[in-house]
């Protein structure tokens, strides 16, 4: 996604982390915000296969993930690694902010 400056991303990150103390609370803050702001479900392609992103979740040991479905199979994919469709769903600027924060 283009068009967001580092200043814009930093402001979004500050909003997500406003009351967070420590990395665990920061992940929870981002998870809540992403769950509220990213429109799901949406379809994207992972390794050449169409999948449906059903929700954004927080998994112990994995962090913030997209829960992807193909048929009956569910697979969490780290949000930092999730390819986004073109055009992206509403709210994906928050995924960009998360990726900027997670660098």
mmCIF file of N, CA and C in Angstrom:
data_model
loop_
_atom_site.group_PDB
_atom_site.id
_atom_site.type_symbol
_atom_site.label_atom_id
_atom_site.label_comp_id
_atom_site.label_asym_id
_atom_site.label_seq_id
_atom_site.Cartn_x
_atom_site.Cartn_y
_atom_site.Cartn_z
ATOM 1 N N UNK A 1 0.846 -1.170 0.000
ATOM 2 C CA UNK A 1 0.000 0.000 0.000
ATOM 3 C C UNK A 1 0.889 1.229 0.000
ATOM 4 N N UNK A 2 0.610 2.156 -0.877
ATOM 5 C CA UNK A 2 1.405 3.357 -0.984
ATOM 6 C C UNK A 2 0.642 4.539 -0.418
ATOM 7 N N UNK A 3 1.364 5.590 -0.114
ATOM 8 C CA UNK A 3 0.717 6.817 0.269
ATOM 9 C C UNK A 3 0.812 7.159 1.742
ATOM 10 N N UNK A 4 1.146 6.231 2.596
ATOM 11 C CA UNK A 4 1.275 6.537 4.014
ATOM 12 C C UNK A 4 2.736 6.852 4.329
ATOM 13 N N UNK A 5 2.947 8.001 4.928
ATOM 14 C CA UNK A 5 4.294 8.396 5.306
ATOM 15 C C UNK A 5 4.681 7.712 6.620
ATOM 16 N N UNK A 6 5.956 7.761 6.946
ATOM 17 C CA UNK A 6 6.397 7.234 8.239
ATOM 18 C C UNK A 6 5.687 7.957 9.377
ATOM 19 N N UNK A 7 5.438 9.240 9.205
ATOM 20 C CA UNK A 7 4.732 10.021 10.226
ATOM 21 C C UNK A 7 3.296 9.512 10.400
ATOM 22 N N UNK A 8 2.619 9.229 9.284
ATOM 23 C CA UNK A 8 1.264 8.665 9.354
ATOM 24 C C UNK A 8 1.280 7.321 10.071
ATOM 25 N N UNK A 9 2.225 6.474 9.682
ATOM 26 C CA UNK A 9 2.317 5.147 10.295
ATOM 27 C C UNK A 9 2.625 5.247 11.789
ATOM 28 N N UNK A 10 3.530 6.159 12.153
ATOM 29 C CA UNK A 10 3.863 6.339 13.569
ATOM 30 C C UNK A 10 2.649 6.798 14.375
ATOM 31 N N UNK A 11 1.811 7.660 13.787
ATOM 32 C CA UNK A 11 0.596 8.112 14.469
ATOM 33 C C UNK A 11 -0.379 6.951 14.656
ATOM 34 N N UNK A 12 -0.498 6.102 13.647
ATOM 35 C CA UNK A 12 -1.376 4.936 13.754
ATOM 36 C C UNK A 12 -0.860 3.972 14.816
ATOM 37 N N UNK A 13 0.450 3.773 14.845
ATOM 38 C CA UNK A 13 1.058 2.892 15.844
ATOM 39 C C UNK A 13 0.801 3.443 17.245
ATOM 40 N N UNK A 14 0.953 4.743 17.411
ATOM 41 C CA UNK A 14 0.684 5.362 18.718
ATOM 42 C C UNK A 14 -0.763 5.124 19.147
ATOM 43 N N UNK A 15 -1.701 5.195 18.195
ATOM 44 C CA UNK A 15 -3.109 4.931 18.508
ATOM 45 C C UNK A 15 -3.307 3.486 18.962
ATOM 46 N N UNK A 16 -2.652 2.555 18.284
ATOM 47 C CA UNK A 16 -2.808 1.136 18.623
ATOM 48 C C UNK A 16 -2.208 0.800 19.986
ATOM 49 N N UNK A 17 -1.166 1.523 20.363
ATOM 50 C CA UNK A 17 -0.414 1.170 21.566
ATOM 51 C C UNK A 17 -0.644 2.122 22.728
ATOM 52 N N UNK A 18 -1.684 2.930 22.653
ATOM 53 C CA UNK A 18 -1.888 4.023 23.605
ATOM 54 C C UNK A 18 -1.803 3.594 25.066
ATOM 55 N N UNK A 19 -2.353 2.478 25.450
ATOM 56 C CA UNK A 19 -2.342 2.044 26.849
ATOM 57 C C UNK A 19 -1.551 0.761 27.063
ATOM 58 N N UNK A 20 -0.661 0.442 26.140
ATOM 59 C CA UNK A 20 0.070 -0.821 26.222
ATOM 60 C C UNK A 20 1.399 -0.633 26.958
ATOM 61 N N UNK A 21 1.690 -1.594 27.829
ATOM 62 C CA UNK A 21 2.953 -1.601 28.552
ATOM 63 C C UNK A 21 3.608 -2.952 28.317
ATOM 64 N N UNK A 22 4.630 -2.971 27.511
ATOM 65 C CA UNK A 22 5.327 -4.207 27.188
ATOM 66 C C UNK A 22 4.828 -4.809 25.890
ATOM 67 N N UNK A 23 5.633 -5.690 25.330
ATOM 68 C CA UNK A 23 5.347 -6.268 24.014
ATOM 69 C C UNK A 23 4.053 -7.078 23.983
ATOM 70 N N UNK A 24 3.766 -7.822 25.051
ATOM 71 C CA UNK A 24 2.533 -8.616 25.064
ATOM 72 C C UNK A 24 1.301 -7.722 24.950
ATOM 73 N N UNK A 25 1.270 -6.649 25.707
ATOM 74 C CA UNK A 25 0.137 -5.724 25.639
ATOM 75 C C UNK A 25 0.102 -4.989 24.297
ATOM 76 N N UNK A 26 1.261 -4.732 23.714
ATOM 77 C CA UNK A 26 1.305 -4.097 22.399
ATOM 78 C C UNK A 26 0.679 -5.009 21.345
ATOM 79 N N UNK A 27 0.990 -6.312 21.408
ATOM 80 C CA UNK A 27 0.381 -7.262 20.475
ATOM 81 C C UNK A 27 -1.132 -7.326 20.665
ATOM 82 N N UNK A 28 -1.582 -7.311 21.904
ATOM 83 C CA UNK A 28 -3.018 -7.320 22.173
ATOM 84 C C UNK A 28 -3.661 -6.056 21.617
ATOM 85 N N UNK A 29 -3.017 -4.909 21.814
ATOM 86 C CA UNK A 29 -3.542 -3.655 21.289
ATOM 87 C C UNK A 29 -3.677 -3.686 19.779
ATOM 88 N N UNK A 30 -2.642 -4.157 19.097
ATOM 89 C CA UNK A 30 -2.720 -4.271 17.640
ATOM 90 C C UNK A 30 -3.783 -5.280 17.220
ATOM 91 N N UNK A 31 -3.860 -6.410 17.901
ATOM 92 C CA UNK A 31 -4.855 -7.417 17.554
ATOM 93 C C UNK A 31 -6.267 -6.843 17.629
ATOM 94 N N UNK A 32 -6.579 -6.154 18.701
ATOM 95 C CA UNK A 32 -7.916 -5.564 18.862
ATOM 96 C C UNK A 32 -8.195 -4.569 17.749
ATOM 97 N N UNK A 33 -7.249 -3.685 17.492
ATOM 98 C CA UNK A 33 -7.447 -2.672 16.470
ATOM 99 C C UNK A 33 -7.589 -3.299 15.085
ATOM 100 N N UNK A 34 -6.728 -4.254 14.756
ATOM 101 C CA UNK A 34 -6.796 -4.913 13.449
ATOM 102 C C UNK A 34 -8.113 -5.679 13.286
ATOM 103 N N UNK A 35 -8.550 -6.354 14.330
ATOM 104 C CA UNK A 35 -9.814 -7.094 14.263
ATOM 105 C C UNK A 35 -10.986 -6.164 14.002
ATOM 106 N N UNK A 36 -10.913 -4.967 14.578
ATOM 107 C CA UNK A 36 -11.991 -3.988 14.403
ATOM 108 C C UNK A 36 -11.940 -3.271 13.059
ATOM 109 N N UNK A 37 -10.754 -3.053 12.522
ATOM 110 C CA UNK A 37 -10.615 -2.156 11.375
ATOM 111 C C UNK A 37 -10.429 -2.843 10.020
ATOM 112 N N UNK A 38 -9.892 -4.052 10.006
ATOM 113 C CA UNK A 38 -9.675 -4.750 8.728
ATOM 114 C C UNK A 38 -10.941 -5.537 8.387
ATOM 115 N N UNK A 39 -11.484 -5.258 7.219
ATOM 116 C CA UNK A 39 -12.710 -5.923 6.779
ATOM 117 C C UNK A 39 -12.396 -7.367 6.379
ATOM 118 N N UNK A 40 -12.983 -8.303 7.092
ATOM 119 C CA UNK A 40 -12.827 -9.724 6.787
ATOM 120 C C UNK A 40 -14.225 -10.327 6.777
ATOM 121 N N UNK A 41 -14.465 -11.343 6.002
ATOM 122 C CA UNK A 41 -13.495 -12.114 5.217
ATOM 123 C C UNK A 41 -13.144 -11.417 3.901
ATOM 124 N N UNK A 42 -11.962 -11.803 3.398
ATOM 125 C CA UNK A 42 -11.539 -11.396 2.064
ATOM 126 C C UNK A 42 -10.683 -12.499 1.465
ATOM 127 N N UNK A 43 -10.596 -12.501 0.150
ATOM 128 C CA UNK A 43 -9.829 -13.523 -0.555
ATOM 129 C C UNK A 43 -8.473 -12.973 -0.947
ATOM 130 N N UNK A 44 -7.460 -13.805 -0.788
ATOM 131 C CA UNK A 44 -6.116 -13.464 -1.246
ATOM 132 C C UNK A 44 -5.455 -14.746 -1.745
ATOM 133 N N UNK A 45 -4.258 -14.616 -2.244
ATOM 134 C CA UNK A 45 -3.535 -15.765 -2.785
ATOM 135 C C UNK A 45 -2.291 -16.034 -1.951
ATOM 136 N N UNK A 46 -2.148 -17.287 -1.525
ATOM 137 C CA UNK A 46 -0.989 -17.715 -0.756
ATOM 138 C C UNK A 46 -0.363 -18.896 -1.482
ATOM 139 N N UNK A 47 0.888 -18.753 -1.866
ATOM 140 C CA UNK A 47 1.616 -19.800 -2.588
ATOM 141 C C UNK A 47 0.842 -20.280 -3.818
ATOM 142 N N UNK A 48 0.225 -19.340 -4.524
ATOM 143 C CA UNK A 48 -0.474 -19.657 -5.765
ATOM 144 C C UNK A 48 -1.862 -20.242 -5.598
ATOM 145 N N UNK A 49 -2.362 -20.255 -4.365
ATOM 146 C CA UNK A 49 -3.673 -20.837 -4.083
ATOM 147 C C UNK A 49 -4.563 -19.769 -3.445
ATOM 148 N N UNK A 50 -5.802 -19.653 -3.923
ATOM 149 C CA UNK A 50 -6.745 -18.729 -3.314
ATOM 150 C C UNK A 50 -7.159 -19.236 -1.940
ATOM 151 N N UNK A 51 -7.141 -18.322 -0.966
ATOM 152 C CA UNK A 51 -7.600 -18.619 0.387
ATOM 153 C C UNK A 51 -8.521 -17.491 0.841
ATOM 154 N N UNK A 52 -9.343 -17.800 1.810
ATOM 155 C CA UNK A 52 -10.213 -16.798 2.411
ATOM 156 C C UNK A 52 -9.639 -16.455 3.782
ATOM 157 N N UNK A 53 -9.332 -15.182 3.977
ATOM 158 C CA UNK A 53 -8.918 -14.710 5.294
ATOM 159 C C UNK A 53 -10.198 -14.485 6.083
ATOM 160 N N UNK A 54 -10.417 -15.313 7.081
ATOM 161 C CA UNK A 54 -11.659 -15.260 7.846
ATOM 162 C C UNK A 54 -11.610 -14.253 8.986
ATOM 163 N N UNK A 55 -10.440 -14.130 9.609
ATOM 164 C CA UNK A 55 -10.315 -13.222 10.749
ATOM 165 C C UNK A 55 -8.850 -12.976 11.069
ATOM 166 N N UNK A 56 -8.635 -11.967 11.891
ATOM 167 C CA UNK A 56 -7.314 -11.686 12.441
ATOM 168 C C UNK A 56 -7.339 -12.215 13.874
ATOM 169 N N UNK A 57 -6.306 -12.962 14.257
ATOM 170 C CA UNK A 57 -6.288 -13.590 15.568
ATOM 171 C C UNK A 57 -4.936 -13.345 16.233
ATOM 172 N N UNK A 58 -4.880 -13.604 17.506
ATOM 173 C CA UNK A 58 -3.643 -13.524 18.279
ATOM 174 C C UNK A 58 -3.365 -14.912 18.816
ATOM 175 N N UNK A 59 -2.239 -15.481 18.411
ATOM 176 C CA UNK A 59 -1.896 -16.850 18.805
ATOM 177 C C UNK A 59 -0.615 -16.853 19.630
ATOM 178 N N UNK A 60 -0.626 -17.552 20.766
ATOM 179 C CA UNK A 60 0.601 -17.656 21.559
ATOM 180 C C UNK A 60 1.732 -18.243 20.724
ATOM 181 N N UNK A 61 2.869 -17.604 20.781
ATOM 182 C CA UNK A 61 4.034 -18.076 20.049
ATOM 183 C C UNK A 61 4.080 -17.648 18.598
ATOM 184 N N UNK A 62 2.961 -17.215 18.056
ATOM 185 C CA UNK A 62 2.915 -16.804 16.651
ATOM 186 C C UNK A 62 2.636 -15.317 16.493
ATOM 187 N N UNK A 63 2.043 -14.709 17.492
ATOM 188 C CA UNK A 63 1.695 -13.299 17.402
ATOM 189 C C UNK A 63 0.399 -13.089 16.646
ATOM 190 N N UNK A 64 0.322 -11.965 15.938
ATOM 191 C CA UNK A 64 -0.892 -11.618 15.202
ATOM 192 C C UNK A 64 -0.865 -12.359 13.865
ATOM 193 N N UNK A 65 -1.936 -13.101 13.596
ATOM 194 C CA UNK A 65 -2.013 -13.929 12.391
ATOM 195 C C UNK A 65 -3.348 -13.727 11.683
ATOM 196 N N UNK A 66 -3.348 -14.058 10.410
ATOM 197 C CA UNK A 66 -4.584 -14.126 9.638
ATOM 198 C C UNK A 66 -4.996 -15.600 9.610
ATOM 199 N N UNK A 67 -6.245 -15.868 9.943
ATOM 200 C CA UNK A 67 -6.754 -17.234 9.879
ATOM 201 C C UNK A 67 -7.296 -17.434 8.464
ATOM 202 N N UNK A 68 -6.595 -18.283 7.703
ATOM 203 C CA UNK A 68 -6.922 -18.503 6.293
ATOM 204 C C UNK A 68 -7.601 -19.859 6.126
ATOM 205 N N UNK A 69 -8.575 -19.883 5.228
ATOM 206 C CA UNK A 69 -9.315 -21.117 4.958
ATOM 207 C C UNK A 69 -9.238 -21.441 3.477
ATOM 208 N N UNK A 70 -9.038 -22.725 3.226
ATOM 209 C CA UNK A 70 -9.190 -23.295 1.885
ATOM 210 C C UNK A 70 -9.964 -24.582 2.078
ATOM 211 N N UNK A 71 -11.208 -24.572 1.656
ATOM 212 C CA UNK A 71 -12.062 -25.732 1.902
ATOM 213 C C UNK A 71 -12.275 -25.911 3.389
ATOM 214 N N UNK A 72 -11.948 -27.091 3.900
ATOM 215 C CA UNK A 72 -12.101 -27.365 5.333
ATOM 216 C C UNK A 72 -10.823 -27.108 6.117
ATOM 217 N N UNK A 73 -9.766 -26.731 5.437
ATOM 218 C CA UNK A 73 -8.466 -26.557 6.086
ATOM 219 C C UNK A 73 -8.291 -25.113 6.533
ATOM 220 N N UNK A 74 -7.908 -24.944 7.805
ATOM 221 C CA UNK A 74 -7.579 -23.632 8.359
ATOM 222 C C UNK A 74 -6.079 -23.562 8.598
ATOM 223 N N UNK A 75 -5.486 -22.400 8.306
ATOM 224 C CA UNK A 75 -4.053 -22.219 8.509
ATOM 225 C C UNK A 75 -3.798 -20.788 8.963
ATOM 226 N N UNK A 76 -3.178 -20.606 10.136
ATOM 227 C CA UNK A 76 -2.783 -19.252 10.510
ATOM 228 C C UNK A 76 -1.527 -18.843 9.732
ATOM 229 N N UNK A 77 -1.533 -17.616 9.246
ATOM 230 C CA UNK A 77 -0.379 -17.069 8.531
ATOM 231 C C UNK A 77 -0.035 -15.743 9.183
ATOM 232 N N UNK A 78 1.224 -15.588 9.556
ATOM 233 C CA UNK A 78 1.666 -14.358 10.182
ATOM 234 C C UNK A 78 1.275 -13.140 9.354
ATOM 235 N N UNK A 79 0.752 -12.133 10.008
ATOM 236 C CA UNK A 79 0.270 -10.954 9.301
ATOM 237 C C UNK A 79 1.387 -10.244 8.558
ATOM 238 N N UNK A 80 2.600 -10.361 9.054
ATOM 239 C CA UNK A 80 3.738 -9.744 8.357
ATOM 240 C C UNK A 80 3.981 -10.413 7.005
ATOM 241 N N UNK A 81 3.596 -11.674 6.860
ATOM 242 C CA UNK A 81 3.875 -12.427 5.644
ATOM 243 C C UNK A 81 2.672 -12.586 4.725
ATOM 244 N N UNK A 82 1.514 -12.102 5.137
ATOM 245 C CA UNK A 82 0.297 -12.313 4.356
ATOM 246 C C UNK A 82 0.293 -11.444 3.097
ATOM 247 N N UNK A 83 0.217 -12.056 1.911
ATOM 248 C CA UNK A 83 0.070 -11.254 0.696
ATOM 249 C C UNK A 83 -1.334 -10.649 0.664
ATOM 250 N N UNK A 84 -1.422 -9.400 0.281
ATOM 251 C CA UNK A 84 -2.718 -8.734 0.208
ATOM 252 C C UNK A 84 -3.205 -8.703 -1.230
ATOM 253 N N UNK A 85 -4.514 -8.817 -1.427
ATOM 254 C CA UNK A 85 -5.059 -8.792 -2.783
ATOM 255 C C UNK A 85 -5.039 -7.364 -3.346
ATOM 256 N N UNK A 86 -5.246 -7.268 -4.636
ATOM 257 C CA UNK A 86 -5.364 -5.970 -5.296
ATOM 258 C C UNK A 86 -6.730 -5.904 -5.951
ATOM 259 N N UNK A 87 -7.605 -5.060 -5.519
ATOM 260 C CA UNK A 87 -7.418 -4.045 -4.470
ATOM 261 C C UNK A 87 -7.515 -4.688 -3.085
ATOM 262 N N UNK A 88 -6.834 -4.069 -2.116
ATOM 263 C CA UNK A 88 -6.872 -4.610 -0.755
ATOM 264 C C UNK A 88 -8.198 -4.290 -0.079
ATOM 265 N N UNK A 89 -8.584 -5.085 0.917
ATOM 266 C CA UNK A 89 -9.827 -4.814 1.640
ATOM 267 C C UNK A 89 -9.692 -3.556 2.497
ATOM 268 N N UNK A 90 -10.808 -3.043 2.907
ATOM 269 C CA UNK A 90 -10.824 -1.852 3.751
ATOM 270 C C UNK A 90 -10.083 -2.122 5.059
ATOM 271 N N UNK A 91 -9.292 -1.160 5.469
ATOM 272 C CA UNK A 91 -8.582 -1.257 6.742
ATOM 273 C C UNK A 91 -7.173 -1.789 6.651
ATOM 274 N N UNK A 92 -6.714 -2.128 5.464
ATOM 275 C CA UNK A 92 -5.376 -2.731 5.365
ATOM 276 C C UNK A 92 -4.257 -1.734 5.643
ATOM 277 N N UNK A 93 -4.585 -0.444 5.730
ATOM 278 C CA UNK A 93 -3.555 0.501 6.156
ATOM 279 C C UNK A 93 -3.082 0.166 7.572
ATOM 280 N N UNK A 94 -3.959 -0.479 8.359
ATOM 281 C CA UNK A 94 -3.569 -0.894 9.701
ATOM 282 C C UNK A 94 -2.620 -2.087 9.669
ATOM 283 N N UNK A 95 -2.739 -2.919 8.645
ATOM 284 C CA UNK A 95 -1.753 -4.001 8.463
ATOM 285 C C UNK A 95 -0.403 -3.386 8.134
ATOM 286 N N UNK A 96 -0.406 -2.356 7.296
ATOM 287 C CA UNK A 96 0.855 -1.666 6.977
ATOM 288 C C UNK A 96 1.468 -1.064 8.244
ATOM 289 N N UNK A 97 0.644 -0.452 9.099
ATOM 290 C CA UNK A 97 1.150 0.120 10.356
ATOM 291 C C UNK A 97 1.732 -0.985 11.242
ATOM 292 N N UNK A 98 1.043 -2.127 11.311
ATOM 293 C CA UNK A 98 1.548 -3.253 12.110
ATOM 294 C C UNK A 98 2.902 -3.721 11.571
ATOM 295 N N UNK A 99 3.004 -3.849 10.270
ATOM 296 C CA UNK A 99 4.266 -4.292 9.667
ATOM 297 C C UNK A 99 5.379 -3.283 9.931
ATOM 298 N N UNK A 100 5.054 -2.010 9.870
ATOM 299 C CA UNK A 100 6.040 -0.960 10.154
ATOM 300 C C UNK A 100 6.525 -1.066 11.605
ATOM 301 N N UNK A 101 5.601 -1.297 12.521
ATOM 302 C CA UNK A 101 5.934 -1.437 13.936
ATOM 303 C C UNK A 101 6.774 -2.694 14.186
ATOM 304 N N UNK A 102 6.462 -3.769 13.487
ATOM 305 C CA UNK A 102 7.096 -5.063 13.735
ATOM 306 C C UNK A 102 8.494 -5.189 13.143
ATOM 307 N N UNK A 103 8.934 -4.197 12.394
ATOM 308 C CA UNK A 103 10.273 -4.277 11.778
ATOM 309 C C UNK A 103 11.365 -4.375 12.809
#
